[in-house]
Structure formats: C-alpha cells, structure tokens
Amino acid sequence: MPRAGRRATRRRTLAMVLGLGALLVAGAIVVRPMVDDAIREITLPLRHEDVIRQQAAEKNLDPALIAAVIYRESKFRDVTSSAGAKGLMQILPSTAHYIARKSGGTEFEQGDLADPQINISYGSWYLRYLLDRYDGNAVAAVAAYNAGHSRVDAWGGKSLTVDDIRFLETADYTRDVIAKREEYAQKYRSELGL
C-alpha cells in the first residue's frame, strides 16, 4: 500500500478511536448519575420521605434517625417478624396499642401497622418517647428501641454508651443505626429536608 494510503487509513482509524472515545465519555457522563442512583437505592434505600419529614417535624426528631431505624428494621419493606413486629418500623402490636392509648389514637387495629403513614407515625412517637426518657441520648434510645427500655435502664439508662450494651445483637443494631443515620444525612440531605 502506498504511503499516502497508509496515512489515510491511520487517520480514519484515529478518527474512529477518538470518536468512540468521545462516545464512551459522553455515555459515562449521562449514565453515571443513573448508575450512582441505582447503587444508592440498592445499598441505602429511601421511601416515604414525605411521611418521614412530616413525622420528624411533628415530633421534633432527626429525619435521618427515623430513616436509619426503618432501614435497620425492614430495609423499607412492609414485613412481619417472627416475633410479630409489623411494618416498616417493626412495631409490636402490644407497643402499638400502648402508643395508640398514649397518643390519643382511637380504634387502633393491627392491620393499621401496614400503612406507612401510621407505622412511621407510631415508630416516630416511640423514638421521641425513648429520646425523652433518656434525656436525648440517641444510643440509649436506639438500644431501647431494639431491646426494650427495662434492659437499657439496667445497662446504664441515660448514661448508656454502646460499650455498656450487654447483648451483642443490640450493640450491633445500635452501632448500625447510628452509622446509617450519618449516611442518610449525607446522601439524602434534600430528600429528608436537612
């Protein structure tokens, strides 16, 4: 092949490679945010943020804390545990009846816990109750959400730290909720109204 023909072939090859590279870069720019959103949705889902914001404002709670508890309890799925806890925030029916009485609820039915609005409202009420009980100590409140306030009282109550928690499951739960609270605050700032 003559020299001029080889140069023309090289120029066409170079142009194709550069064009393909430009397409790949443009595709990455367009696709990357969608991939990032999909990964975030899988690894740290968020649903019902309108209800979370509303309940956080109503009950003077950190919406990221509510989201973190929901994540740890149900990963934002309506489930029932083997112990009978129901819904997004895994409320036991006995706890739900207590919350209904204390919060002025009337005619509460267990099926109501499948409703995200009611479940998040009750779970948020209970979180506020626990935070008040433990003078704002989030570690104590989260541990009590998992293991019950009588255990947390025995472990140190208002002064409880994660190191004081005697159940490995509850210590892991508490660490995870506190860490997820930070992740939700960072990754969903605008969605949670922070």
PDB file of C-alpha atoms in Angstrom:
ATOM      1  CA  MET A   1       0.000   0.000   0.000  1.00  0.00           C
ATOM      2  CA  PRO A   2       1.394   3.413  -0.895  1.00  0.00           C
ATOM      3  CA  ARG A   3       2.493   5.702   1.866  1.00  0.00           C
ATOM      4  CA  ALA A   4      -0.406   8.165   1.359  1.00  0.00           C
ATOM      5  CA  GLY A   5      -2.920   5.312   1.641  1.00  0.00           C
ATOM      6  CA  ARG A   6      -1.415   4.147   4.927  1.00  0.00           C
ATOM      7  CA  ARG A   7      -1.610   7.683   6.326  1.00  0.00           C
ATOM      8  CA  ALA A   8      -5.254   7.976   5.296  1.00  0.00           C
ATOM      9  CA  THR A   9      -6.018   4.625   6.916  1.00  0.00           C
ATOM     10  CA  ARG A  10      -4.256   5.702  10.113  1.00  0.00           C
ATOM     11  CA  ARG A  11      -6.189   8.993  10.139  1.00  0.00           C
ATOM     12  CA  ARG A  12      -9.509   7.160   9.692  1.00  0.00           C
ATOM     13  CA  THR A  13      -8.561   4.678  12.443  1.00  0.00           C
ATOM     14  CA  LEU A  14      -7.508   7.520  14.742  1.00  0.00           C
ATOM     15  CA  ALA A  15     -10.735   9.401  13.988  1.00  0.00           C
ATOM     16  CA  MET A  16     -12.793   6.274  14.747  1.00  0.00           C
ATOM     17  CA  VAL A  17     -10.905   5.661  18.003  1.00  0.00           C
ATOM     18  CA  LEU A  18     -11.311   9.304  19.048  1.00  0.00           C
ATOM     19  CA  GLY A  19     -14.992   9.247  18.084  1.00  0.00           C
ATOM     20  CA  LEU A  20     -15.552   6.048  20.008  1.00  0.00           C
ATOM     21  CA  GLY A  21     -13.704   7.514  22.985  1.00  0.00           C
ATOM     22  CA  ALA A  22     -15.864  10.643  22.841  1.00  0.00           C
ATOM     23  CA  LEU A  23     -18.997   8.488  22.749  1.00  0.00           C
ATOM     24  CA  LEU A  24     -17.798   6.491  25.745  1.00  0.00           C
ATOM     25  CA  VAL A  25     -17.054   9.663  27.722  1.00  0.00           C
ATOM     26  CA  ALA A  26     -20.436  11.171  26.799  1.00  0.00           C
ATOM     27  CA  GLY A  27     -22.155   7.909  27.715  1.00  0.00           C
ATOM     28  CA  ALA A  28     -20.356   7.782  31.052  1.00  0.00           C
ATOM     29  CA  ILE A  29     -21.414  11.356  31.811  1.00  0.00           C
ATOM     30  CA  VAL A  30     -25.049  10.527  31.089  1.00  0.00           C
ATOM     31  CA  VAL A  31     -25.139   7.022  32.581  1.00  0.00           C
ATOM     32  CA  ARG A  32     -23.024   7.562  35.701  1.00  0.00           C
ATOM     33  CA  PRO A  33     -25.628   9.514  37.685  1.00  0.00           C
ATOM     34  CA  MET A  34     -28.224   6.843  36.890  1.00  0.00           C
ATOM     35  CA  VAL A  35     -25.828   4.100  37.989  1.00  0.00           C
ATOM     36  CA  ASP A  36     -24.961   6.052  41.154  1.00  0.00           C
ATOM     37  CA  ASP A  37     -28.679   6.485  41.941  1.00  0.00           C
ATOM     38  CA  ALA A  38     -29.338   2.773  41.343  1.00  0.00           C
ATOM     39  CA  ILE A  39     -26.461   1.762  43.610  1.00  0.00           C
ATOM     40  CA  ARG A  40     -27.638   4.172  46.305  1.00  0.00           C
ATOM     41  CA  GLU A  41     -31.183   2.773  46.033  1.00  0.00           C
ATOM     42  CA  ILE A  42     -29.913  -0.776  46.488  1.00  0.00           C
ATOM     43  CA  THR A  43     -27.385  -0.101  49.242  1.00  0.00           C
ATOM     44  CA  LEU A  44     -29.242   2.659  51.118  1.00  0.00           C
ATOM     45  CA  PRO A  45     -32.879   2.825  50.029  1.00  0.00           C
ATOM     46  CA  LEU A  46     -35.252   5.624  50.956  1.00  0.00           C
ATOM     47  CA  ARG A  47     -39.011   5.616  50.560  1.00  0.00           C
ATOM     48  CA  HIS A  48     -41.845   7.560  52.179  1.00  0.00           C
ATOM     49  CA  GLU A  49     -39.577  10.560  52.717  1.00  0.00           C
ATOM     50  CA  ASP A  50     -42.637  12.834  52.795  1.00  0.00           C
ATOM     51  CA  VAL A  51     -44.003  10.908  55.793  1.00  0.00           C
ATOM     52  CA  ILE A  52     -40.563  10.822  57.427  1.00  0.00           C
ATOM     53  CA  ARG A  53     -40.179  14.616  57.046  1.00  0.00           C
ATOM     54  CA  GLN A  54     -43.686  15.190  58.370  1.00  0.00           C
ATOM     55  CA  GLN A  55     -43.210  12.942  61.413  1.00  0.00           C
ATOM     56  CA  ALA A  56     -39.752  14.367  62.122  1.00  0.00           C
ATOM     57  CA  ALA A  57     -41.169  17.891  62.153  1.00  0.00           C
ATOM     58  CA  GLU A  58     -44.218  16.890  64.210  1.00  0.00           C
ATOM     59  CA  LYS A  59     -42.207  15.022  66.825  1.00  0.00           C
ATOM     60  CA  ASN A  60     -39.027  17.098  66.795  1.00  0.00           C
ATOM     61  CA  LEU A  61     -36.876  14.220  65.515  1.00  0.00           C
ATOM     62  CA  ASP A  62     -33.949  13.942  63.151  1.00  0.00           C
ATOM     63  CA  PRO A  63     -35.433  12.563  59.900  1.00  0.00           C
ATOM     64  CA  ALA A  64     -32.144  10.760  59.231  1.00  0.00           C
ATOM     65  CA  LEU A  65     -32.594   8.871  62.507  1.00  0.00           C
ATOM     66  CA  ILE A  66     -36.094   7.778  61.502  1.00  0.00           C
ATOM     67  CA  ALA A  67     -34.776   6.637  58.104  1.00  0.00           C
ATOM     68  CA  ALA A  68     -31.903   4.763  59.761  1.00  0.00           C
ATOM     69  CA  VAL A  69     -34.254   2.904  62.112  1.00  0.00           C
ATOM     70  CA  ILE A  70     -36.528   1.982  59.195  1.00  0.00           C
ATOM     71  CA  TYR A  71     -33.513   0.795  57.223  1.00  0.00           C
ATOM     72  CA  ARG A  72     -32.301  -1.413  60.061  1.00  0.00           C
ATOM     73  CA  GLU A  73     -35.749  -2.722  60.949  1.00  0.00           C
ATOM     74  CA  SER A  74     -37.115  -3.502  57.480  1.00  0.00           C
ATOM     75  CA  LYS A  75     -34.951  -2.010  54.703  1.00  0.00           C
ATOM     76  CA  PHE A  76     -38.112  -0.050  53.794  1.00  0.00           C
ATOM     77  CA  ARG A  77     -40.226  -3.174  53.181  1.00  0.00           C
ATOM     78  CA  ASP A  78     -43.561  -3.947  54.815  1.00  0.00           C
ATOM     79  CA  VAL A  79     -42.657  -7.124  56.709  1.00  0.00           C
ATOM     80  CA  THR A  80     -43.722  -9.025  59.807  1.00  0.00           C
ATOM     81  CA  SER A  81     -41.030 -10.513  62.041  1.00  0.00           C
ATOM     82  CA  SER A  82     -41.128 -13.913  63.696  1.00  0.00           C
ATOM     83  CA  ALA A  83     -41.837 -12.057  66.961  1.00  0.00           C
ATOM     84  CA  GLY A  84     -44.895 -10.400  65.375  1.00  0.00           C
ATOM     85  CA  ALA A  85     -43.428  -6.920  64.866  1.00  0.00           C
ATOM     86  CA  LYS A  86     -45.078  -5.294  61.873  1.00  0.00           C
ATOM     87  CA  GLY A  87     -44.378  -2.827  59.123  1.00  0.00           C
ATOM     88  CA  LEU A  88     -41.554  -0.512  58.194  1.00  0.00           C
ATOM     89  CA  MET A  89     -40.543   0.308  61.763  1.00  0.00           C
ATOM     90  CA  GLN A  90     -41.331  -3.178  63.112  1.00  0.00           C
ATOM     91  CA  ILE A  91     -43.833  -2.211  65.789  1.00  0.00           C
ATOM     92  CA  LEU A  92     -45.065  -4.960  68.102  1.00  0.00           C
ATOM     93  CA  PRO A  93     -48.857  -4.973  68.406  1.00  0.00           C
ATOM     94  CA  SER A  94     -48.593  -4.507  72.195  1.00  0.00           C
ATOM     95  CA  THR A  95     -46.358  -1.462  71.660  1.00  0.00           C
ATOM     96  CA  ALA A  96     -48.776  -0.127  69.045  1.00  0.00           C
ATOM     97  CA  HIS A  97     -51.700  -0.397  71.485  1.00  0.00           C
ATOM     98  CA  TYR A  98     -49.645   1.431  74.132  1.00  0.00           C
ATOM     99  CA  ILE A  99     -48.730   4.174  71.634  1.00  0.00           C
ATOM    100  CA  ALA A 100     -52.346   4.466  70.485  1.00  0.00           C
ATOM    101  CA  ARG A 101     -53.509   4.961  74.094  1.00  0.00           C
ATOM    102  CA  LYS A 102     -50.756   7.452  74.948  1.00  0.00           C
ATOM    103  CA  SER A 103     -51.015   9.442  71.726  1.00  0.00           C
ATOM    104  CA  GLY A 104     -54.801   9.697  71.707  1.00  0.00           C
ATOM    105  CA  GLY A 105     -55.361   7.132  68.972  1.00  0.00           C
ATOM    106  CA  THR A 106     -58.794   5.599  68.760  1.00  0.00           C
ATOM    107  CA  GLU A 107     -59.945   2.257  67.414  1.00  0.00           C
ATOM    108  CA  PHE A 108     -56.465   1.016  66.575  1.00  0.00           C
ATOM    109  CA  GLU A 109     -56.321  -2.225  64.579  1.00  0.00           C
ATOM    110  CA  GLN A 110     -53.201  -4.311  63.967  1.00  0.00           C
ATOM    111  CA  GLY A 111     -53.746  -4.090  60.218  1.00  0.00           C
ATOM    112  CA  ASP A 112     -53.131  -0.348  60.525  1.00  0.00           C
ATOM    113  CA  LEU A 113     -49.430  -1.078  61.015  1.00  0.00           C
ATOM    114  CA  ALA A 114     -49.160  -1.976  57.317  1.00  0.00           C
ATOM    115  CA  ASP A 115     -49.992   1.638  56.458  1.00  0.00           C
ATOM    116  CA  PRO A 116     -46.664   3.531  56.108  1.00  0.00           C
ATOM    117  CA  GLN A 117     -48.211   6.732  57.497  1.00  0.00           C
ATOM    118  CA  ILE A 118     -49.432   5.020  60.672  1.00  0.00           C
ATOM    119  CA  ASN A 119     -46.383   2.798  61.090  1.00  0.00           C
ATOM    120  CA  ILE A 120     -43.902   5.662  60.729  1.00  0.00           C
ATOM    121  CA  SER A 121     -46.077   7.855  62.955  1.00  0.00           C
ATOM    122  CA  TYR A 122     -46.125   5.227  65.716  1.00  0.00           C
ATOM    123  CA  GLY A 123     -42.446   4.380  65.356  1.00  0.00           C
ATOM    124  CA  SER A 124     -41.552   8.082  65.458  1.00  0.00           C
ATOM    125  CA  TRP A 125     -43.730   8.610  68.513  1.00  0.00           C
ATOM    126  CA  TYR A 126     -41.912   5.743  70.226  1.00  0.00           C
ATOM    127  CA  LEU A 127     -38.482   7.133  69.247  1.00  0.00           C
ATOM    128  CA  ARG A 128     -39.453  10.550  70.669  1.00  0.00           C
ATOM    129  CA  TYR A 129     -40.688   8.857  73.856  1.00  0.00           C
ATOM    130  CA  LEU A 130     -37.376   6.976  74.217  1.00  0.00           C
ATOM    131  CA  LEU A 131     -35.256  10.045  73.494  1.00  0.00           C
ATOM    132  CA  ASP A 132     -37.185  11.981  76.150  1.00  0.00           C
ATOM    133  CA  ARG A 133     -36.851   9.096  78.607  1.00  0.00           C
ATOM    134  CA  TYR A 134     -33.055   9.072  78.114  1.00  0.00           C
ATOM    135  CA  ASP A 135     -32.517  12.855  78.015  1.00  0.00           C
ATOM    136  CA  GLY A 136     -31.708  12.882  74.299  1.00  0.00           C
ATOM    137  CA  ASN A 137     -29.159  10.048  74.457  1.00  0.00           C
ATOM    138  CA  ALA A 138     -29.617   8.560  70.961  1.00  0.00           C
ATOM    139  CA  VAL A 139     -27.545   5.468  71.825  1.00  0.00           C
ATOM    140  CA  ALA A 140     -29.841   4.649  74.751  1.00  0.00           C
ATOM    141  CA  ALA A 141     -32.996   5.392  72.746  1.00  0.00           C
ATOM    142  CA  VAL A 142     -31.911   3.240  69.790  1.00  0.00           C
ATOM    143  CA  ALA A 143     -30.807   0.405  72.076  1.00  0.00           C
ATOM    144  CA  ALA A 144     -34.177   0.566  73.869  1.00  0.00           C
ATOM    145  CA  TYR A 145     -35.998   0.527  70.525  1.00  0.00           C
ATOM    146  CA  ASN A 146     -34.290  -2.810  69.904  1.00  0.00           C
ATOM    147  CA  ALA A 147     -34.017  -4.439  73.349  1.00  0.00           C
ATOM    148  CA  GLY A 148     -36.599  -2.631  75.451  1.00  0.00           C
ATOM    149  CA  HIS A 149     -36.234   0.149  77.996  1.00  0.00           C
ATOM    150  CA  SER A 150     -36.050  -2.149  81.035  1.00  0.00           C
ATOM    151  CA  ARG A 151     -32.802  -3.638  79.682  1.00  0.00           C
ATOM    152  CA  VAL A 152     -31.392  -0.225  78.805  1.00  0.00           C
ATOM    153  CA  ASP A 153     -32.275   1.018  82.298  1.00  0.00           C
ATOM    154  CA  ALA A 154     -30.331  -1.921  83.763  1.00  0.00           C
ATOM    155  CA  TRP A 155     -27.339  -1.231  81.471  1.00  0.00           C
ATOM    156  CA  GLY A 156     -26.975   2.430  82.424  1.00  0.00           C
ATOM    157  CA  GLY A 157     -30.048   4.298  81.251  1.00  0.00           C
ATOM    158  CA  LYS A 158     -29.404   7.944  80.415  1.00  0.00           C
ATOM    159  CA  SER A 159     -25.625   7.492  80.504  1.00  0.00           C
ATOM    160  CA  LEU A 160     -25.562   4.383  78.302  1.00  0.00           C
ATOM    161  CA  THR A 161     -22.797   4.051  75.708  1.00  0.00           C
ATOM    162  CA  VAL A 162     -22.515   1.342  73.076  1.00  0.00           C
ATOM    163  CA  ASP A 163     -19.796  -0.309  75.191  1.00  0.00           C
ATOM    164  CA  ASP A 164     -22.322  -0.719  78.053  1.00  0.00           C
ATOM    165  CA  ILE A 165     -24.759  -2.752  75.946  1.00  0.00           C
ATOM    166  CA  ARG A 166     -24.632  -6.369  77.092  1.00  0.00           C
ATOM    167  CA  PHE A 167     -26.315  -8.005  74.092  1.00  0.00           C
ATOM    168  CA  LEU A 168     -24.115  -8.285  71.016  1.00  0.00           C
ATOM    169  CA  GLU A 169     -27.164  -8.102  68.731  1.00  0.00           C
ATOM    170  CA  THR A 170     -28.340  -4.856  70.349  1.00  0.00           C
ATOM    171  CA  ALA A 171     -24.844  -3.366  70.313  1.00  0.00           C
ATOM    172  CA  ASP A 172     -24.523  -4.167  66.589  1.00  0.00           C
ATOM    173  CA  TYR A 173     -28.025  -2.827  65.944  1.00  0.00           C
ATOM    174  CA  THR A 174     -27.253   0.422  67.761  1.00  0.00           C
ATOM    175  CA  ARG A 175     -23.904   0.934  66.011  1.00  0.00           C
ATOM    176  CA  ASP A 176     -25.536   0.281  62.652  1.00  0.00           C
ATOM    177  CA  VAL A 177     -28.434   2.693  63.225  1.00  0.00           C
ATOM    178  CA  ILE A 178     -26.092   5.467  64.389  1.00  0.00           C
ATOM    179  CA  ALA A 179     -23.822   4.916  61.338  1.00  0.00           C
ATOM    180  CA  LYS A 180     -26.781   4.765  58.933  1.00  0.00           C
ATOM    181  CA  ARG A 181     -28.132   7.979  60.446  1.00  0.00           C
ATOM    182  CA  GLU A 182     -24.963   9.734  59.261  1.00  0.00           C
ATOM    183  CA  GLU A 183     -25.183   8.098  55.821  1.00  0.00           C
ATOM    184  CA  TYR A 184     -28.816   9.154  55.378  1.00  0.00           C
ATOM    185  CA  ALA A 185     -27.964  12.683  56.487  1.00  0.00           C
ATOM    186  CA  GLN A 186     -25.160  12.879  53.916  1.00  0.00           C
ATOM    187  CA  LYS A 187     -26.731  11.067  50.964  1.00  0.00           C
ATOM    188  CA  TYR A 188     -30.352  12.215  51.272  1.00  0.00           C
ATOM    189  CA  ARG A 189     -29.943  15.740  52.631  1.00  0.00           C
ATOM    190  CA  SER A 190     -32.522  17.373  50.364  1.00  0.00           C
ATOM    191  CA  GLU A 191     -34.970  14.442  50.363  1.00  0.00           C
ATOM    192  CA  LEU A 192     -35.052  14.466  54.168  1.00  0.00           C
ATOM    193  CA  GLY A 193     -35.239  18.255  54.403  1.00  0.00           C
ATOM    194  CA  LEU A 194     -31.934  18.638  56.236  1.00  0.00           C
TER     195      LEU A 194
END
